[in-house]
Coordinates of C-alpha atoms and ligand atoms in Angstrom, one line a residue:
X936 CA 7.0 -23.7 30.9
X937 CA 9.8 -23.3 28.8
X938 CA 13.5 -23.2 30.6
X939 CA 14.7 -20.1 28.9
X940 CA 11.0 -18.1 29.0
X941 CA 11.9 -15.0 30.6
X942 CA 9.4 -13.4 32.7
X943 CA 6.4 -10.7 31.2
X944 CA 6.6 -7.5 30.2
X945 CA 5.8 -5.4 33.2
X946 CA 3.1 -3.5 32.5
X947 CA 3.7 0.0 32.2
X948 CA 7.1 -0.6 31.4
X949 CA 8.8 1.8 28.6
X950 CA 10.2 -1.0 26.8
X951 CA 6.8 -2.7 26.7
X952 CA 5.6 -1.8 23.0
X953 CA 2.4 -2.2 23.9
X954 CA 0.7 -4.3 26.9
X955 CA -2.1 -5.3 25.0
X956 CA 0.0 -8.1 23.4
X957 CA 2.9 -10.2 23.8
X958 CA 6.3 -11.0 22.3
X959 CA 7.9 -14.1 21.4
X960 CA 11.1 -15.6 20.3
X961 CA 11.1 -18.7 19.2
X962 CA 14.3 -20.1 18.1
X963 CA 16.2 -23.1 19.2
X964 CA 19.8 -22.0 18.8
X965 CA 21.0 -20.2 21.9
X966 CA 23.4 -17.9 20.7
X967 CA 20.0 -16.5 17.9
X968 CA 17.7 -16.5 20.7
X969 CA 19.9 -13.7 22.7
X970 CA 20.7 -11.9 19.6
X971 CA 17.0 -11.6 18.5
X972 CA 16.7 -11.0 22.2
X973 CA 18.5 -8.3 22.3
X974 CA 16.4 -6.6 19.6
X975 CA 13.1 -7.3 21.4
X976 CA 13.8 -6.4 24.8
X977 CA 10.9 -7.3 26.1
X978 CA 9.7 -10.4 24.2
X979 CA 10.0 -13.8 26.1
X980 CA 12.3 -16.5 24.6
X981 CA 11.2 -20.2 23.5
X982 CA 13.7 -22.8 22.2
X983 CA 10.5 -24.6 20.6
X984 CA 7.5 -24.1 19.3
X985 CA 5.5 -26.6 21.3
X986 CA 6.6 -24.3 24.5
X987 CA 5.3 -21.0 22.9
X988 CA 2.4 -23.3 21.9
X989 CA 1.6 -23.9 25.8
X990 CA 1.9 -20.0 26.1
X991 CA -0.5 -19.8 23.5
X992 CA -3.2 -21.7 25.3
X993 CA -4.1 -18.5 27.5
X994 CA -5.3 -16.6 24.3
X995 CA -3.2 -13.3 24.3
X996 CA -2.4 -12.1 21.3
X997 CA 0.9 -12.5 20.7
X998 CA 3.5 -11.6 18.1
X999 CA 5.9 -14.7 17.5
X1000 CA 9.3 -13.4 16.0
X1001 CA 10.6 -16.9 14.6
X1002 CA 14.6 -16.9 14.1
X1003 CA 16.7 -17.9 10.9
X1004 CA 16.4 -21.4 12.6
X1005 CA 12.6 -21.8 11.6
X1006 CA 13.4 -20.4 8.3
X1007 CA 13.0 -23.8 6.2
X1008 CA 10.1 -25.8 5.1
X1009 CA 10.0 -27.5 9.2
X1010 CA 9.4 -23.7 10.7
X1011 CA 7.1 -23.0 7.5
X1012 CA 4.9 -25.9 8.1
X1013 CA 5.1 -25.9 12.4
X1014 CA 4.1 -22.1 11.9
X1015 CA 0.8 -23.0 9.4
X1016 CA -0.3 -25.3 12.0
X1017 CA 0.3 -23.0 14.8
X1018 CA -2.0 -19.6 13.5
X1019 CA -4.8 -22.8 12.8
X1020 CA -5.1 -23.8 15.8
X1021 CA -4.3 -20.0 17.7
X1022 CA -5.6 -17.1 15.4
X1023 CA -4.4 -14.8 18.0
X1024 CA -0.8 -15.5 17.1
X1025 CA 1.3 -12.8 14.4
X1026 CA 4.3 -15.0 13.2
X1027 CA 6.8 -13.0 12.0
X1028 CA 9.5 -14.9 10.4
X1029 CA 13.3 -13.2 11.0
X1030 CA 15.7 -14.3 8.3
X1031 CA 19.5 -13.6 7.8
X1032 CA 19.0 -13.2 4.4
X1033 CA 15.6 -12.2 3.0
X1034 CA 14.9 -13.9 -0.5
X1035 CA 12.1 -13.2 -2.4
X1036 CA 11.4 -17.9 -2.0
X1037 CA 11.6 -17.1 1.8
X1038 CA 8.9 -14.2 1.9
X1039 CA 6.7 -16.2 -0.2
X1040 CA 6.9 -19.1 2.0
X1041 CA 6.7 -17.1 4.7
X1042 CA 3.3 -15.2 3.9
X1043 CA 2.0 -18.7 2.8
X1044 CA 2.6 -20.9 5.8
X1045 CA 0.4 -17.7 7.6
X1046 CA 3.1 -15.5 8.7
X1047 CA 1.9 -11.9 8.9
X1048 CA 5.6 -10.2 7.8
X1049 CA 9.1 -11.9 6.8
X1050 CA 12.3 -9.1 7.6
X1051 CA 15.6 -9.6 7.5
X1052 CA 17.9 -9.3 11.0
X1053 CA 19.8 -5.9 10.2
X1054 CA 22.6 -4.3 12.7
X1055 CA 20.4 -1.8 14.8
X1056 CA 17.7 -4.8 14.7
X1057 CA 14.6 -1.6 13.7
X1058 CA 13.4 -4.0 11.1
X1059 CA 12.8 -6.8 13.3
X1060 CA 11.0 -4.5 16.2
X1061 CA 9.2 -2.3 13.1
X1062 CA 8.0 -5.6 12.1
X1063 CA 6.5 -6.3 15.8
X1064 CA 5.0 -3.2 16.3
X1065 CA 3.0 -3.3 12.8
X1066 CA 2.3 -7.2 13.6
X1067 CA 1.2 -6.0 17.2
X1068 CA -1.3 -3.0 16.1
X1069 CA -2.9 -5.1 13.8
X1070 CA -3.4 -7.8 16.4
X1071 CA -4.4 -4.8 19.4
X1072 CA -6.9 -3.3 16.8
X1073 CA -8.5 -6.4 15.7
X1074 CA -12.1 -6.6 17.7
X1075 CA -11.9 -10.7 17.8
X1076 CA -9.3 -12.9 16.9
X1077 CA -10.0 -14.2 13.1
X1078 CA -7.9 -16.5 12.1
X1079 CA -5.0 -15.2 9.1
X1080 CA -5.2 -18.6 6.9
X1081 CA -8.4 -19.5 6.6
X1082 CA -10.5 -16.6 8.1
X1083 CA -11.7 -12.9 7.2
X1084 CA -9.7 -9.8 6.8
X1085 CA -8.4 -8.6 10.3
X1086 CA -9.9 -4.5 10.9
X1087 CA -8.2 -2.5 8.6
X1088 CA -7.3 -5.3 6.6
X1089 CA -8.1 -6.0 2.7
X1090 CA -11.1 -7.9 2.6
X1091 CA -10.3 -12.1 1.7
X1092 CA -12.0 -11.5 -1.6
X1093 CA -14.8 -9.9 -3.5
X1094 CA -17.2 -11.1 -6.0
X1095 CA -16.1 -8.7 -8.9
X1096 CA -12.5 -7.5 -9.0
X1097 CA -12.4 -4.0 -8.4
X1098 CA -11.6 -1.0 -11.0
X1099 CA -8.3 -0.4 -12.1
X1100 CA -7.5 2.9 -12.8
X1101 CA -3.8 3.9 -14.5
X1102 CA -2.5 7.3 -14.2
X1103 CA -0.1 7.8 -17.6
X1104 CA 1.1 11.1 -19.2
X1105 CA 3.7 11.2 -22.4
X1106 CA 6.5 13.6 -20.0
X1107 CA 7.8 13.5 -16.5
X1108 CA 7.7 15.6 -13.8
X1109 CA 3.7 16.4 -14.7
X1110 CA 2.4 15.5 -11.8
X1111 CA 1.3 12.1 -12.2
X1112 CA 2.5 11.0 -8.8
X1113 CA 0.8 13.8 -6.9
X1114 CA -2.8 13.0 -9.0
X1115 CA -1.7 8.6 -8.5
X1116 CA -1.1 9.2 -4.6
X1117 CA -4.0 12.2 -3.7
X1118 CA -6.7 10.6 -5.5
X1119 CA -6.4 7.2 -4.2
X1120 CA -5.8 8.8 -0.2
X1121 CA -9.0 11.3 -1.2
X1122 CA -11.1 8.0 -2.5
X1123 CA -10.0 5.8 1.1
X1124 CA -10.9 8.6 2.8
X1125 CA -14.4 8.8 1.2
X1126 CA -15.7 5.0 1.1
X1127 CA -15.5 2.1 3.4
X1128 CA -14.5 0.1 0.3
X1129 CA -10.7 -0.7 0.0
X1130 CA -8.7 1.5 -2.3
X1131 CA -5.0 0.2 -3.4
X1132 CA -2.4 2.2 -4.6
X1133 CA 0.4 0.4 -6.5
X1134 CA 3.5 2.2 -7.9
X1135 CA 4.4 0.8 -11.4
X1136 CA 7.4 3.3 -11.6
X1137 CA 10.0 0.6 -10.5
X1138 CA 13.2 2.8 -11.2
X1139 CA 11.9 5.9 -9.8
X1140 CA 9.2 5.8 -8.0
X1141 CA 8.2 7.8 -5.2
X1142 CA 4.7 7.0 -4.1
X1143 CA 6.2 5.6 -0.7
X1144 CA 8.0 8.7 -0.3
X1145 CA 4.9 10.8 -0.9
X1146 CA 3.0 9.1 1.6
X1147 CA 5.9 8.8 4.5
X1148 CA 5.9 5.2 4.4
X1149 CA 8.8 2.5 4.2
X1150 CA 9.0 0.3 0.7
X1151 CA 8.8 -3.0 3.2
X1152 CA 7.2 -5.1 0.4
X1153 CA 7.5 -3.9 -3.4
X1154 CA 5.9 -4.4 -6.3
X1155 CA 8.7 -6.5 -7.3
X1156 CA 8.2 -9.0 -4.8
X1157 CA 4.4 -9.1 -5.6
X1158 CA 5.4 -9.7 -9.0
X1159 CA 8.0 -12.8 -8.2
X1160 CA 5.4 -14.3 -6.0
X1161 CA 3.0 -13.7 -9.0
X1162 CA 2.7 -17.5 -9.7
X1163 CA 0.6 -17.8 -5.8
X1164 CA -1.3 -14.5 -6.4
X1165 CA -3.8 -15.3 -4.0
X1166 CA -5.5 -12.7 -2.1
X1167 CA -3.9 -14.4 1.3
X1168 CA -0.6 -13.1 -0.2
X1169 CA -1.7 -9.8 -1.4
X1170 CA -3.0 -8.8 1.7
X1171 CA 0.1 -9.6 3.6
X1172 CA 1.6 -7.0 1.1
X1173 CA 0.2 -4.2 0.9
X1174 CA 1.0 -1.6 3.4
X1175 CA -1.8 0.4 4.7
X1176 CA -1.1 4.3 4.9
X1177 CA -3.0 6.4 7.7
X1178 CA -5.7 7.7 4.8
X1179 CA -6.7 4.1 4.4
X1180 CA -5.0 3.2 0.9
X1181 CA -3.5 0.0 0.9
X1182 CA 0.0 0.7 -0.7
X1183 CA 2.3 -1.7 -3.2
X1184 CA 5.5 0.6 -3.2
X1185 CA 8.0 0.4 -6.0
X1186 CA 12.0 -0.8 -4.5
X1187 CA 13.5 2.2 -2.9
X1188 CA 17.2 0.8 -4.9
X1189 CA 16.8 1.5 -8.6
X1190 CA 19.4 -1.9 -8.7
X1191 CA 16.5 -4.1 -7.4
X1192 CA 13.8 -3.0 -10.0
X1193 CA 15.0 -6.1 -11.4
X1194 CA 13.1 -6.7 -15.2
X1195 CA 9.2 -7.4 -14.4
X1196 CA 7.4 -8.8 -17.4
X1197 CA 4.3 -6.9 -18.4
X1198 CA 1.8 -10.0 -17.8
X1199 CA 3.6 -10.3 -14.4
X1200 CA 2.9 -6.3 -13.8
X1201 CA -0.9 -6.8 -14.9
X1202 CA -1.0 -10.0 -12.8
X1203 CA -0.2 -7.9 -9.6
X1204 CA -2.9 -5.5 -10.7
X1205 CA -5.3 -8.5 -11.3
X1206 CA -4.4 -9.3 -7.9
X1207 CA -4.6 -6.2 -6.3
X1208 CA -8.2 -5.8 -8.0
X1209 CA -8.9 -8.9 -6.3
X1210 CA -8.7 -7.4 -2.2
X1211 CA -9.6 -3.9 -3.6
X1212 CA -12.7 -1.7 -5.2
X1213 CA -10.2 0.6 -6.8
X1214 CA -6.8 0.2 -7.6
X1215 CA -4.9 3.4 -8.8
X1216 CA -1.7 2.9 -10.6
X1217 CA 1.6 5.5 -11.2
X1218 CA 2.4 4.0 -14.7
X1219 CA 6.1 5.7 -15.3
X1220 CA 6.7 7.8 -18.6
X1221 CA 8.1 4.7 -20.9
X1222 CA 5.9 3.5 -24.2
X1223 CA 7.1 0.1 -23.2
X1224 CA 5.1 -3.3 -23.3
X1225 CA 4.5 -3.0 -19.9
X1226 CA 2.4 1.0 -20.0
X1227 CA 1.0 -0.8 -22.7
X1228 CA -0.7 -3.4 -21.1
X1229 CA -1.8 -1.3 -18.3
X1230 CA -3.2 0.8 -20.7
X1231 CA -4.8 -1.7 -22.1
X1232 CA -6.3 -3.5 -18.3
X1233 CA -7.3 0.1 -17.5
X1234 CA -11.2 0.7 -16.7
X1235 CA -10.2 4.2 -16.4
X1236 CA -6.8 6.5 -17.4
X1237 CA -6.1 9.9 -16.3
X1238 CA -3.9 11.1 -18.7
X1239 CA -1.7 14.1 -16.9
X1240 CA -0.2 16.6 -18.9
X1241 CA 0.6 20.2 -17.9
X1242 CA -0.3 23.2 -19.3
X1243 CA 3.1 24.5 -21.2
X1244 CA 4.0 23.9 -24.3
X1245 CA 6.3 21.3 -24.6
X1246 CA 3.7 18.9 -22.4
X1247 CA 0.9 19.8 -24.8
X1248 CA 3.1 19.3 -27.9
X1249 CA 4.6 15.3 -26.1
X1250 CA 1.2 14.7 -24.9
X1251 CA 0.2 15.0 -28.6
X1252 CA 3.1 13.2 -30.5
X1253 CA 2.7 10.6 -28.0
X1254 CA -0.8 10.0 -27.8
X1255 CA -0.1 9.3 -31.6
X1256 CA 2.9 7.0 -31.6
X1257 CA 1.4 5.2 -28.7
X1258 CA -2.1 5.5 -30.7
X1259 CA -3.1 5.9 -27.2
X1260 CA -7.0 7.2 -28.6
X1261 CA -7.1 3.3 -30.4
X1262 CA -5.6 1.9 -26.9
X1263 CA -7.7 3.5 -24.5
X1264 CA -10.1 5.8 -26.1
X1265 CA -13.4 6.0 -24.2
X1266 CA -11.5 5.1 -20.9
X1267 CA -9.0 8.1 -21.3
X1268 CA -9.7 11.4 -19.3
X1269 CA -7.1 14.3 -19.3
X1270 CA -6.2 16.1 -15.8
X1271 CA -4.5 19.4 -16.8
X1272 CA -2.4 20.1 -14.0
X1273 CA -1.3 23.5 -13.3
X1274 CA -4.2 24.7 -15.0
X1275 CA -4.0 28.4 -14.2
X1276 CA -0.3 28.7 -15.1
X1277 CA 0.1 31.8 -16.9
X1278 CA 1.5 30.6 -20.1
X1279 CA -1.1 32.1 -22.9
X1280 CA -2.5 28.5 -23.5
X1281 CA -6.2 28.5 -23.6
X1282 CA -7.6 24.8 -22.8
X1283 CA -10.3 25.6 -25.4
X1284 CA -7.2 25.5 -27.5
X1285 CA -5.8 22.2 -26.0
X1286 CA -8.7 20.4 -26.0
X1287 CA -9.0 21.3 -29.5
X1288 CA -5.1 20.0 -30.4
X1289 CA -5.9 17.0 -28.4
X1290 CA -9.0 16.0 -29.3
X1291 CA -10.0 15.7 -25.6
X1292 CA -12.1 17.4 -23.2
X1293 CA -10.1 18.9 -20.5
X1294 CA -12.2 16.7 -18.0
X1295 CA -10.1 17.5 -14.8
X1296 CA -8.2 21.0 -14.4
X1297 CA -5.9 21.5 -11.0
X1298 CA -4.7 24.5 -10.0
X1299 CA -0.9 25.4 -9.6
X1300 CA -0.8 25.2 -6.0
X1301 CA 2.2 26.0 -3.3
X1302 CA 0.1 23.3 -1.1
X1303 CA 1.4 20.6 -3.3
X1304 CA 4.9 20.9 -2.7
X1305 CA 4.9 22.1 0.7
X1306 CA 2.8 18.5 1.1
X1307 CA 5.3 16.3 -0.6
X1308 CA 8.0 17.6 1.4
X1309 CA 5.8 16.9 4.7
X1310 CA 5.4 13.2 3.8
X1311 CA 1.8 13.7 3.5
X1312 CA -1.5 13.7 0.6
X1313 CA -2.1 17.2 0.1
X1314 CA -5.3 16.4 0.5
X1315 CA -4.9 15.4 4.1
X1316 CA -2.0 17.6 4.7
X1317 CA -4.4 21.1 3.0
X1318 CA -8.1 19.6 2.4
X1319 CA -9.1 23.3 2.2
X1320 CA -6.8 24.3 -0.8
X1321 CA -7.3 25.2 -4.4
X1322 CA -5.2 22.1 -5.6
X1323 CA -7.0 19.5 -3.1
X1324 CA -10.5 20.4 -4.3
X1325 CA -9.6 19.7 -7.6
X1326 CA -8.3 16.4 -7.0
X1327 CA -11.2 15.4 -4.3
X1328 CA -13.7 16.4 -7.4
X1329 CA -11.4 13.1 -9.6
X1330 CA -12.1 10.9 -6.8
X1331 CA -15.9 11.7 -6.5
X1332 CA -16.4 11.5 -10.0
X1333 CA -14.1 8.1 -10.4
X1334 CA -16.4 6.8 -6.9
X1335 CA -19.5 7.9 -8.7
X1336 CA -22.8 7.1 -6.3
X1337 CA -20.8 5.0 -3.7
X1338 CA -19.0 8.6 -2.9
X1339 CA -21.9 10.8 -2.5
X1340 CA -23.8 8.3 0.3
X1341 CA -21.0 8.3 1.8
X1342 CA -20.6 12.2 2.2
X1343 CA -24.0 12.5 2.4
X1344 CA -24.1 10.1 5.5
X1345 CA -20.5 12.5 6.8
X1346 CA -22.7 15.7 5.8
X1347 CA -25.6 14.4 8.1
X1348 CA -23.4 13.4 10.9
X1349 CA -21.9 16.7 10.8
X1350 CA -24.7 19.2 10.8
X1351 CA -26.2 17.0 14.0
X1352 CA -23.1 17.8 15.9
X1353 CA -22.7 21.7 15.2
X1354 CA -26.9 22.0 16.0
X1355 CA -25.9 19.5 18.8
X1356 CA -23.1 22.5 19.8
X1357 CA -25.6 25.7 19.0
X1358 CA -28.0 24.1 21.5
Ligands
ATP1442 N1 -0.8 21.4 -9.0 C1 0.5 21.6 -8.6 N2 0.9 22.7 -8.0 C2 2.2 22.9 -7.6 N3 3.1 22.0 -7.8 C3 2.8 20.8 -8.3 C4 1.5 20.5 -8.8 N4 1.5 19.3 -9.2 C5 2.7 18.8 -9.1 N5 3.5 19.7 -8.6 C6 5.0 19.5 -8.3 O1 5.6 19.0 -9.4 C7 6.6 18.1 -9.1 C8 6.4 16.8 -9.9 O2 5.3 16.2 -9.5 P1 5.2 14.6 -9.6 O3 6.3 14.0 -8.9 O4 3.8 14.2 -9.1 O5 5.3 14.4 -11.2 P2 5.5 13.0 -12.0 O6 4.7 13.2 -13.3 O7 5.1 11.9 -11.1 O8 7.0 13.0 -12.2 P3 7.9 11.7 -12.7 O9 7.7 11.7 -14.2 O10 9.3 12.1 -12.3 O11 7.4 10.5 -12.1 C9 6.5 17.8 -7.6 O12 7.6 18.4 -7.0 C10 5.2 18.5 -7.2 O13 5.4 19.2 -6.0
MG1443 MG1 6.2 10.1 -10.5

């Protein structure tokens, strides 16, 4: 046993995050050790990693929070020998400085989560506690390098990358976001099948706001890491929101939405495609290369516009610079959000202008921005209201037959239980 391993986590205690797995430290410098230490009150400390391997031997699962010392290519390379040989073990590498190289590393030599050490130490412990609930809700132990998808998990890969679906519109402030984020949490909801969610509005985005969830990792690192776009490293990206949609935020700092190339953006839909069934992406309001070639990967665009004037008359001047019909013609379908505004505008009429059936009408609806400022899909947050139905009926029709066994099998279950509770 190592010198400096401090005794277990009592169970029961308060500090304990969770009894059903362990934490350790493993970093040889002293002075590290008691500083990551004093983050993880509870976790035991190793100066090596053949003494947490000895630990290992009794097959807890157990979170392994590896100090700036292991972060080089010798704590890289000990770590991807240590999750092959114990698949019960979440490495988490804890950095001074987290570089886009070191997260790449990181993910690749099997770590489940890179962070950097801040002052109040939440990232390092937030890290743990995500590590650790994967690890407590995994049935078996599978190992992360070689294995299949832990419970909750992307799957490793699929046989035929999934749909990709791009939400666009020619303005801002449409509702884009609201029809990106509630159709993807509506589709999770609906099939077993994994459904991502990926926010291509670097400067603004707000998907990760929408859904309550911290930016950890960004679009922007997916898109540096882009030359090992394996689904390994995909998986360890995405962030899974309580609906089920896997989630590729955009960078919560406009400053850090550094330039992505358009192949690069594609190549992290490609990706994404590649763990997922569906992948839904908020495409911001620019006619830049990169819209472009989304437009162009697209099996499927909603095209948002809402019913007032000025969004009827952009969505018509830029459907025709963008020659968006030439683009994306069959695949286009237009959501007319705010439907029922009272503006005189008949949607005969639009569809007319546009040349396009109004496929998908929403409601205004106070539920929408009473949901947004809850942190939560409207659809989870109000299934029952006007706005919600509208944007479940996008998801079913977007699902097509995988949607309706599924609610057919949730129908069944439920009318057993209420003749179950009339008996
Ligand atoms: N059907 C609706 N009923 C009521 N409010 C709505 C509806 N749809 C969207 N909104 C509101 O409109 C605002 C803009 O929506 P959203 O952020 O989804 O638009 P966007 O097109 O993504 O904007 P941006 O161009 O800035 O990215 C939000 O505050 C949202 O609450
Ligand atoms: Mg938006």
């Amino acid at each position: 046993m190592d010198a400096h391993a401090l005794s277990a986590v009592p169970p029961g205690s308060p500090l304990a995050p969770d009894v059903r797995y362990a934490v350790a430290i493993v970093e040889p410098d002293p002075r590290l050790r008691m500083i990551l230490a004093a983050r993880l009150p509870t976790a035991r400390q190793f100066e090596s990693v053949e003494s947490l391997a000895q630990e290992l031997r009794s097959g807890r699962p157990t979170v392994g929070v590896f100090g700036p010392s292991m972060v080089g290519s010798f704590g890289f390379e000990q770590v991807h020998r240590l999750v092959t040989v114990y698949p019960e073990l979440g490495p988490v590498f804890a950095a001074h400085e987290l570089s886009t190289e070191v997260l790449q590393h990181a993910l690749r030599s099997g770590a489940r989560d890179a962070v950097q050490i801040d002052g109040t130490g939440e990232a390092v412990a937030q890290a743990v506690g995500r590590v650790g609930e994967v690890l407590r809700t995994s049935q078996s132990a599978v190992p992360p390098v070689a294995g299949a998808a832990l419970p909750g998990a992307p799957p490793m890969s699929r046989q035929a990358p999934g749909r990709l679906v791009v939400v666009f519109s020619t303005k801002g402030g449409v509702g884009k976001s609201t029809v990106a984020v509630n159709v993807a949490a509506a589709m999770a909801r609906k099939v077993d099948d994994t459904i991502s969610l990926m926010d291509a509005d670097l400067q603004f985005g707000d998907v990760s706001v929408m859904l309550g969830i911290p930016p950890d990792h960004t679009v922007v690192e997916a898109a540096a890491s882009i030359q090992y776009a394996d689904v390994e490293l995909m998986r360890n990206l995405v962030t899974r929101h309580d609906s089920g949609v896997m989630v590729l935020p955009a960078p919560s700092e406009p400053t850090m939405a550094a330039a992505v190339p358009a192949e690069d953006m594609t190549a992290v839909c490609a990706a994404l495609q590649g763990i997922s069934g569906f992948v839904i992406v908020d495409v911001p309001t620019n006619f830049d290369d990169t819209s472009l070639a989304l437009l162009e990967a697209a099996d499927d665009v909603l095209l948002v516009a809402s019913m007032d004037i000025p969004s009827i008359k952009n969505l018509k001047i830029g459907m025709q610079a963008l020659d968006l019909i030439a683009i994306a013609g069959p695949k286009l379908r237009l959501v007319l959000n705010r439907a029922n505004a009272q503006v005189k505008l008949d949607v005969r009429e639009v569809e007319r202008v546009l040349g396009l059936r109004a496929a998908y009408p929403i409601p205004y609806d106070l539920a929408v921005p009473l949901s947004i400022n809850a942190g939560v899909p409207v659809v989870v947050h109000d299934p029952g209201s006007a706005a919600s139905r509208a944007l479940e009926h996008i998801a079913d029709s977007l699902l097509g037959p995988a949607a309706e066994t599924r609610r057919g099998r949730r129908k069944g279950a439920a009318a057993k239980k209420s003749k179950k509770s009339k008996k």
